Amino acid sequence: MSIIRKPLQLKRRQFLQISGLSGINLLLTGCGTPIFEDVVGKLSEPINQKVESLILQPQKLIPEFPATEIEPQALIVNTFRDTPIIDTEKYRLIIDGEVNNPLSLKMSEIQALPFTSMIIRHVCVEGWAAIVQWGGIRLREIVALAQPKDSVKYAYFLSGDNYYSSWDIASALHPQTLLAYQKNGEPLPVDNGAPLRLASPIKLGYKQSKWVTRITLVSNLSMYKGYWEDQGYEWFAGL
């Protein structure tokens, strides 16, 4: 049974203070109410991205964990709506936007691509974490197949429950950003995002969309940046 929780309103300022980085929080904070973000976000976002990319080094590999440290019961199931019912036989992953080769991929086609496994810590903005093994395809492999145009700077992710989020393209192409269909050596459970979900050690949990059905590559963000981001959560959400 899914546990439906509303994440705490932990702002980037609070997160950095907790992490001992409060000295740079004014540079990284641009969130508050959605109205405030509409006014200030477009001005602060470019510098936020540059500063956070410099600090967080989005292409740097993150140390992984041994299998002995996997925490099978620690990953809490969070949803913002009901768990969607997706027919895996009819499922297609759409990759579109500013690309030269739009894609519509079956799960069998995705699973035929090179498999990658990693054991990483999943960190939730609520304050809990879990060490999990994820297996799947590097997102950069999918993006490469779509032949993105040079103008692409962002990736939007749409989910089967209508959840949406957006990433900077550098984070999306990080070698440890996966579209996962395996968890802890077993097929990915529906509650955890099957048939396909994002998994990465460089983003907070609310950026790691479950039930991903569409990836749209774009050169500019719209005023709608993500379900939680549009309610004031920090957009970059890097670790």
C-alpha atoms as a printed R data frame, in Angstrom:
    type eleno elety resid chain resno      x      y       z
1   ATOM     1    CA   MET     A     1  0.000  0.000   0.000
2   ATOM     2    CA   SER     A     2  1.335  3.434  -0.922
3   ATOM     3    CA   ILE     A     3  2.035  5.905   1.864
4   ATOM     4    CA   ILE     A     4  0.862  9.289   0.617
5   ATOM     5    CA   ARG     A     5  2.777 12.064   2.284
6   ATOM     6    CA   LYS     A     6  3.125 15.759   1.628
7   ATOM     7    CA   PRO     A     7  6.834 16.614   1.825
8   ATOM     8    CA   LEU     A     8  7.904 19.190   4.387
9   ATOM     9    CA   GLN     A     9  8.383 22.695   3.042
10  ATOM    10    CA   LEU     A    10 12.160 22.521   3.469
11  ATOM    11    CA   LYS     A    11 13.594 25.377   1.461
12  ATOM    12    CA   ARG     A    12 17.071 25.400  -0.064
13  ATOM    13    CA   ARG     A    13 18.171 27.954   2.559
14  ATOM    14    CA   GLN     A    14 17.226 25.539   5.366
15  ATOM    15    CA   PHE     A    15 18.791 22.581   3.571
16  ATOM    16    CA   LEU     A    16 22.105 24.388   3.143
17  ATOM    17    CA   GLN     A    17 22.102 25.582   6.743
18  ATOM    18    CA   ILE     A    18 21.594 22.021   7.899
19  ATOM    19    CA   SER     A    19 24.357 20.898   5.550
20  ATOM    20    CA   GLY     A    20 26.773 23.508   6.891
21  ATOM    21    CA   LEU     A    21 26.707 25.595   3.707
22  ATOM    22    CA   SER     A    22 24.691 28.547   4.972
23  ATOM    23    CA   GLY     A    23 27.435 30.946   3.974
24  ATOM    24    CA   ILE     A    24 26.456 30.571   0.327
25  ATOM    25    CA   ASN     A    25 22.706 30.187   0.763
26  ATOM    26    CA   LEU     A    26 21.858 33.669  -0.478
27  ATOM    27    CA   LEU     A    27 23.384 32.843  -3.836
28  ATOM    28    CA   LEU     A    28 21.448 29.613  -4.166
29  ATOM    29    CA   THR     A    29 18.049 30.615  -2.780
30  ATOM    30    CA   GLY     A    30 15.492 31.945  -5.221
31  ATOM    31    CA   CYS     A    31 12.364 30.199  -4.050
32  ATOM    32    CA   GLY     A    32  9.404 31.099  -1.930
33  ATOM    33    CA   THR     A    33  5.845 31.424  -3.080
34  ATOM    34    CA   PRO     A    34  5.122 30.642  -6.744
35  ATOM    35    CA   ILE     A    35  4.350 34.335  -7.353
36  ATOM    36    CA   PHE     A    36  7.714 35.377  -5.929
37  ATOM    37    CA   GLU     A    37  9.441 32.788  -8.080
38  ATOM    38    CA   ASP     A    38  7.678 34.062 -11.211
39  ATOM    39    CA   VAL     A    39  9.017 37.561 -10.528
40  ATOM    40    CA   VAL     A    40 12.494 36.749  -9.257
41  ATOM    41    CA   GLY     A    41 13.154 33.243 -10.571
42  ATOM    42    CA   LYS     A    42 14.007 34.237 -14.127
43  ATOM    43    CA   LEU     A    43 16.555 36.742 -12.808
44  ATOM    44    CA   SER     A    44 18.146 34.457 -10.212
45  ATOM    45    CA   GLU     A    45 17.987 31.156 -12.087
46  ATOM    46    CA   PRO     A    46 20.986 31.675 -14.427
47  ATOM    47    CA   ILE     A    47 23.319 32.572 -11.548
48  ATOM    48    CA   ASN     A    48 21.840 29.806  -9.395
49  ATOM    49    CA   GLN     A    49 22.617 27.245 -12.092
50  ATOM    50    CA   LYS     A    50 26.165 28.501 -12.605
51  ATOM    51    CA   VAL     A    51 26.953 28.626  -8.887
52  ATOM    52    CA   GLU     A    52 25.387 25.273  -8.090
53  ATOM    53    CA   SER     A    53 27.002 23.587 -11.087
54  ATOM    54    CA   LEU     A    54 30.371 24.899  -9.901
55  ATOM    55    CA   ILE     A    55 29.834 23.781  -6.319
56  ATOM    56    CA   LEU     A    56 28.140 20.465  -7.048
57  ATOM    57    CA   GLN     A    57 30.187 19.524 -10.124
58  ATOM    58    CA   PRO     A    58 27.338 17.753 -11.962
59  ATOM    59    CA   GLN     A    59 29.657 15.551 -14.065
60  ATOM    60    CA   LYS     A    60 31.741 14.300 -11.125
61  ATOM    61    CA   LEU     A    61 31.198 10.648 -10.185
62  ATOM    62    CA   ILE     A    62 29.634 10.090  -6.772
63  ATOM    63    CA   PRO     A    63 31.118  7.273  -4.617
64  ATOM    64    CA   GLU     A    64 28.823  4.252  -4.481
65  ATOM    65    CA   PHE     A    65 28.188  1.724  -1.709
66  ATOM    66    CA   PRO     A    66 28.886 -2.008  -1.371
67  ATOM    67    CA   ALA     A    67 25.974 -4.407  -1.607
68  ATOM    68    CA   THR     A    68 26.252 -5.129   2.126
69  ATOM    69    CA   GLU     A    69 25.030 -1.600   2.883
70  ATOM    70    CA   ILE     A    70 21.773 -1.777   0.903
71  ATOM    71    CA   GLU     A    71 18.803 -0.872   3.118
72  ATOM    72    CA   PRO     A    72 15.848 -2.823   1.679
73  ATOM    73    CA   GLN     A    73 13.217 -1.403   4.033
74  ATOM    74    CA   ALA     A    74 14.409  2.206   4.192
75  ATOM    75    CA   LEU     A    75 12.979  3.525   0.918
76  ATOM    76    CA   ILE     A    76  9.642  5.149   1.786
77  ATOM    77    CA   VAL     A    77  6.962  5.237  -0.905
78  ATOM    78    CA   ASN     A    78  5.827  8.807  -1.528
79  ATOM    79    CA   THR     A    79  3.182  9.735  -4.085
80  ATOM    80    CA   PHE     A    80  1.331 12.969  -4.732
81  ATOM    81    CA   ARG     A    81 -1.628 11.134  -6.245
82  ATOM    82    CA   ASP     A    82 -2.731  7.530  -6.641
83  ATOM    83    CA   THR     A    83 -0.328  5.011  -8.139
84  ATOM    84    CA   PRO     A    84 -1.034  4.880 -11.893
85  ATOM    85    CA   ILE     A    85 -1.913  1.641 -13.658
86  ATOM    86    CA   ILE     A    86  0.403  1.225 -16.656
87  ATOM    87    CA   ASP     A    87  0.130 -1.653 -19.130
88  ATOM    88    CA   THR     A    88  3.774 -2.552 -19.764
89  ATOM    89    CA   GLU     A    89  2.865 -4.208 -23.084
90  ATOM    90    CA   LYS     A    90  1.391 -0.955 -24.375
91  ATOM    91    CA   TYR     A    91  3.862  1.300 -22.585
92  ATOM    92    CA   ARG     A    92  6.011  3.597 -24.715
93  ATOM    93    CA   LEU     A    93  8.682  6.031 -23.591
94  ATOM    94    CA   ILE     A    94  8.404  9.157 -25.755
95  ATOM    95    CA   ILE     A    95 11.470 11.356 -26.280
96  ATOM    96    CA   ASP     A    96 10.680 14.540 -28.146
97  ATOM    97    CA   GLY     A    97 11.217 18.293 -28.193
98  ATOM    98    CA   GLU     A    98 14.279 19.842 -29.815
99  ATOM    99    CA   VAL     A    99 15.623 16.599 -31.242
100 ATOM   100    CA   ASN     A   100 16.433 15.340 -34.726
101 ATOM   101    CA   ASN     A   101 15.185 11.805 -34.054
102 ATOM   102    CA   PRO     A   102 12.042 11.659 -31.870
103 ATOM   103    CA   LEU     A   103 11.643  8.267 -30.208
104 ATOM   104    CA   SER     A   104  8.853  5.999 -29.029
105 ATOM   105    CA   LEU     A   105 10.458  3.052 -27.244
106 ATOM   106    CA   LYS     A   106  8.973 -0.179 -25.928
107 ATOM   107    CA   MET     A   107 10.287 -1.570 -22.653
108 ATOM   108    CA   SER     A   108 11.864 -4.447 -24.569
109 ATOM   109    CA   GLU     A   109 13.808 -1.942 -26.667
110 ATOM   110    CA   ILE     A   110 14.935 -0.058 -23.576
111 ATOM   111    CA   GLN     A   111 16.009 -3.248 -21.824
112 ATOM   112    CA   ALA     A   112 18.026 -4.245 -24.896
113 ATOM   113    CA   LEU     A   113 20.267 -1.206 -24.351
114 ATOM   114    CA   PRO     A   114 23.447 -1.496 -22.197
115 ATOM   115    CA   PHE     A   115 22.547 -2.221 -18.574
116 ATOM   116    CA   THR     A   116 24.022 -0.184 -15.718
117 ATOM   117    CA   SER     A   117 23.752 -0.925 -11.994
118 ATOM   118    CA   MET     A   118 24.620  1.369  -9.115
119 ATOM   119    CA   ILE     A   119 24.209  1.397  -5.340
120 ATOM   120    CA   ILE     A   120 23.570  4.930  -4.133
121 ATOM   121    CA   ARG     A   121 21.928  6.883  -1.343
122 ATOM   122    CA   HIS     A   122 18.460  8.223  -2.140
123 ATOM   123    CA   VAL     A   123 17.937 11.446  -0.168
124 ATOM   124    CA   CYS     A   124 14.468 12.853   0.474
125 ATOM   125    CA   VAL     A   125 13.767 16.501   1.284
126 ATOM   126    CA   GLU     A   126 11.716 15.231   4.257
127 ATOM   127    CA   GLY     A   127 14.973 14.348   5.995
128 ATOM   128    CA   TRP     A   128 15.268 10.580   5.484
129 ATOM   129    CA   ALA     A   129 17.582  8.590   3.210
130 ATOM   130    CA   ALA     A   130 18.003  5.026   1.933
131 ATOM   131    CA   ILE     A   131 20.836  3.140   0.258
132 ATOM   132    CA   VAL     A   132 19.366  1.413  -2.807
133 ATOM   133    CA   GLN     A   133 20.601 -0.579  -5.782
134 ATOM   134    CA   TRP     A   134 19.130  0.655  -9.046
135 ATOM   135    CA   GLY     A   135 19.559 -0.959 -12.434
136 ATOM   136    CA   GLY     A   136 18.636  0.325 -15.867
137 ATOM   137    CA   ILE     A   137 19.834  2.429 -18.758
138 ATOM   138    CA   ARG     A   138 21.911  5.575 -18.479
139 ATOM   139    CA   LEU     A   139 19.694  8.490 -19.464
140 ATOM   140    CA   ARG     A   140 22.506  9.844 -21.613
141 ATOM   141    CA   GLU     A   141 22.196  6.725 -23.827
142 ATOM   142    CA   ILE     A   142 18.519  7.438 -24.494
143 ATOM   143    CA   VAL     A   143 19.162 11.127 -25.099
144 ATOM   144    CA   ALA     A   144 21.940 10.318 -27.573
145 ATOM   145    CA   LEU     A   145 19.570  8.119 -29.586
146 ATOM   146    CA   ALA     A   146 17.170 11.052 -29.913
147 ATOM   147    CA   GLN     A   147 19.954 13.227 -31.375
148 ATOM   148    CA   PRO     A   148 19.318 16.420 -29.379
149 ATOM   149    CA   LYS     A   149 19.978 19.751 -31.038
150 ATOM   150    CA   ASP     A   150 22.823 21.925 -29.800
151 ATOM   151    CA   SER     A   151 20.281 24.334 -28.331
152 ATOM   152    CA   VAL     A   152 19.064 21.867 -25.674
153 ATOM   153    CA   LYS     A   153 19.688 22.990 -22.089
154 ATOM   154    CA   TYR     A   154 16.914 21.272 -20.133
155 ATOM   155    CA   ALA     A   155 14.926 18.057 -19.920
156 ATOM   156    CA   TYR     A   156 11.282 17.843 -18.853
157 ATOM   157    CA   PHE     A   157  9.969 14.584 -17.401
158 ATOM   158    CA   LEU     A   158  6.277 13.679 -17.486
159 ATOM   159    CA   SER     A   159  4.954 10.755 -15.463
160 ATOM   160    CA   GLY     A   160  1.994  8.409 -15.735
161 ATOM   161    CA   ASP     A   161  0.324 10.130 -12.766
162 ATOM   162    CA   ASN     A   162  0.810 13.573 -14.418
163 ATOM   163    CA   TYR     A   163  3.702 14.460 -12.108
164 ATOM   164    CA   TYR     A   164  6.241 16.623 -13.925
165 ATOM   165    CA   SER     A   165  9.716 17.954 -13.279
166 ATOM   166    CA   SER     A   166 12.616 19.489 -15.162
167 ATOM   167    CA   TRP     A   167 16.405 19.115 -14.977
168 ATOM   168    CA   ASP     A   168 19.382 20.939 -16.372
169 ATOM   169    CA   ILE     A   169 20.798 18.903 -19.238
170 ATOM   170    CA   ALA     A   170 24.218 18.465 -17.582
171 ATOM   171    CA   SER     A   171 22.601 16.643 -14.644
172 ATOM   172    CA   ALA     A   172 20.401 14.604 -16.973
173 ATOM   173    CA   LEU     A   173 23.518 13.472 -18.861
174 ATOM   174    CA   HIS     A   174 25.470 12.626 -15.709
175 ATOM   175    CA   PRO     A   175 26.844  9.065 -16.058
176 ATOM   176    CA   GLN     A   176 25.055  8.045 -12.835
177 ATOM   177    CA   THR     A   177 21.635  9.311 -13.872
178 ATOM   178    CA   LEU     A   178 19.582  6.263 -14.769
179 ATOM   179    CA   LEU     A   179 16.198  5.365 -16.117
180 ATOM   180    CA   ALA     A   180 15.801  2.438 -13.744
181 ATOM   181    CA   TYR     A   181 13.699 -0.686 -14.122
182 ATOM   182    CA   GLN     A   182 15.387 -2.680 -11.366
183 ATOM   183    CA   LYS     A   183 15.572 -2.154  -7.601
184 ATOM   184    CA   ASN     A   184 17.762 -4.215  -5.262
185 ATOM   185    CA   GLY     A   185 18.289 -6.898  -7.890
186 ATOM   186    CA   GLU     A   186 14.581 -7.393  -8.598
187 ATOM   187    CA   PRO     A   187 12.187 -5.929 -11.176
188 ATOM   188    CA   LEU     A   188 11.198 -2.429 -10.133
189 ATOM   189    CA   PRO     A   189  7.975 -2.510  -8.068
190 ATOM   190    CA   VAL     A   190  5.036 -0.448  -9.296
191 ATOM   191    CA   ASP     A   191  4.993  1.593  -6.078
192 ATOM   192    CA   ASN     A   192  8.611  2.572  -6.724
193 ATOM   193    CA   GLY     A   193  7.918  3.748 -10.260
194 ATOM   194    CA   ALA     A   194  7.672  0.785 -12.652
195 ATOM   195    CA   PRO     A   195  8.055  0.411 -15.489
196 ATOM   196    CA   LEU     A   196 10.639  3.227 -15.527
197 ATOM   197    CA   ARG     A   197 11.850  5.877 -13.092
198 ATOM   198    CA   LEU     A   198 14.696  8.316 -12.631
199 ATOM   199    CA   ALA     A   199 17.447  7.424 -10.179
200 ATOM   200    CA   SER     A   200 20.521  9.540  -9.494
201 ATOM   201    CA   PRO     A   201 22.854 10.350  -6.577
202 ATOM   202    CA   ILE     A   202 23.078 14.018  -7.565
203 ATOM   203    CA   LYS     A   203 19.452 15.110  -7.014
204 ATOM   204    CA   LEU     A   204 16.986 15.155  -4.131
205 ATOM   205    CA   GLY     A   205 14.186 12.606  -4.238
206 ATOM   206    CA   TYR     A   206 11.457 14.881  -5.547
207 ATOM   207    CA   LYS     A   207 13.474 15.324  -8.768
208 ATOM   208    CA   GLN     A   208 13.625 11.552  -9.340
209 ATOM   209    CA   SER     A   209 10.335 11.088 -11.149
210 ATOM   210    CA   LYS     A   210  8.553  7.729 -11.093
211 ATOM   211    CA   TRP     A   211  6.465  6.205 -13.914
212 ATOM   212    CA   VAL     A   212  8.277  8.283 -16.550
213 ATOM   213    CA   THR     A   213  6.386  8.282 -19.844
214 ATOM   214    CA   ARG     A   214  7.814 11.275 -21.715
215 ATOM   215    CA   ILE     A   215 11.107 13.167 -21.872
216 ATOM   216    CA   THR     A   216 11.019 16.494 -23.690
217 ATOM   217    CA   LEU     A   217 14.304 18.236 -24.461
218 ATOM   218    CA   VAL     A   218 14.141 22.029 -24.692
219 ATOM   219    CA   SER     A   219 16.308 25.129 -24.850
220 ATOM   220    CA   ASN     A   220 14.223 27.168 -22.397
221 ATOM   221    CA   LEU     A   221 12.189 26.464 -19.285
222 ATOM   222    CA   SER     A   222  8.559 27.485 -19.226
223 ATOM   223    CA   MET     A   223  6.965 29.118 -16.171
224 ATOM   224    CA   TYR     A   224  6.027 25.564 -15.113
225 ATOM   225    CA   LYS     A   225  9.208 23.896 -13.894
226 ATOM   226    CA   GLY     A   226  7.910 21.014 -11.783
227 ATOM   227    CA   TYR     A   227  5.041 19.986  -9.519
228 ATOM   228    CA   TRP     A   228  6.833 20.817  -6.259
229 ATOM   229    CA   GLU     A   229  9.105 23.442  -7.794
230 ATOM   230    CA   ASP     A   230  6.073 25.475  -8.844
231 ATOM   231    CA   GLN     A   231  5.000 25.487  -5.190
232 ATOM   232    CA   GLY     A   232  8.284 26.947  -4.012
233 ATOM   233    CA   TYR     A   233 10.688 24.010  -3.838
234 ATOM   234    CA   GLU     A   234 14.209 24.735  -5.069
235 ATOM   235    CA   TRP     A   235 14.586 23.926  -8.764
236 ATOM   236    CA   PHE     A   236 18.169 22.651  -9.041
237 ATOM   237    CA   ALA     A   237 17.878 20.434  -5.922
238 ATOM   238    CA   GLY     A   238 21.390 19.081  -6.211
239 ATOM   239    CA   LEU     A   239 23.320 17.054  -3.639
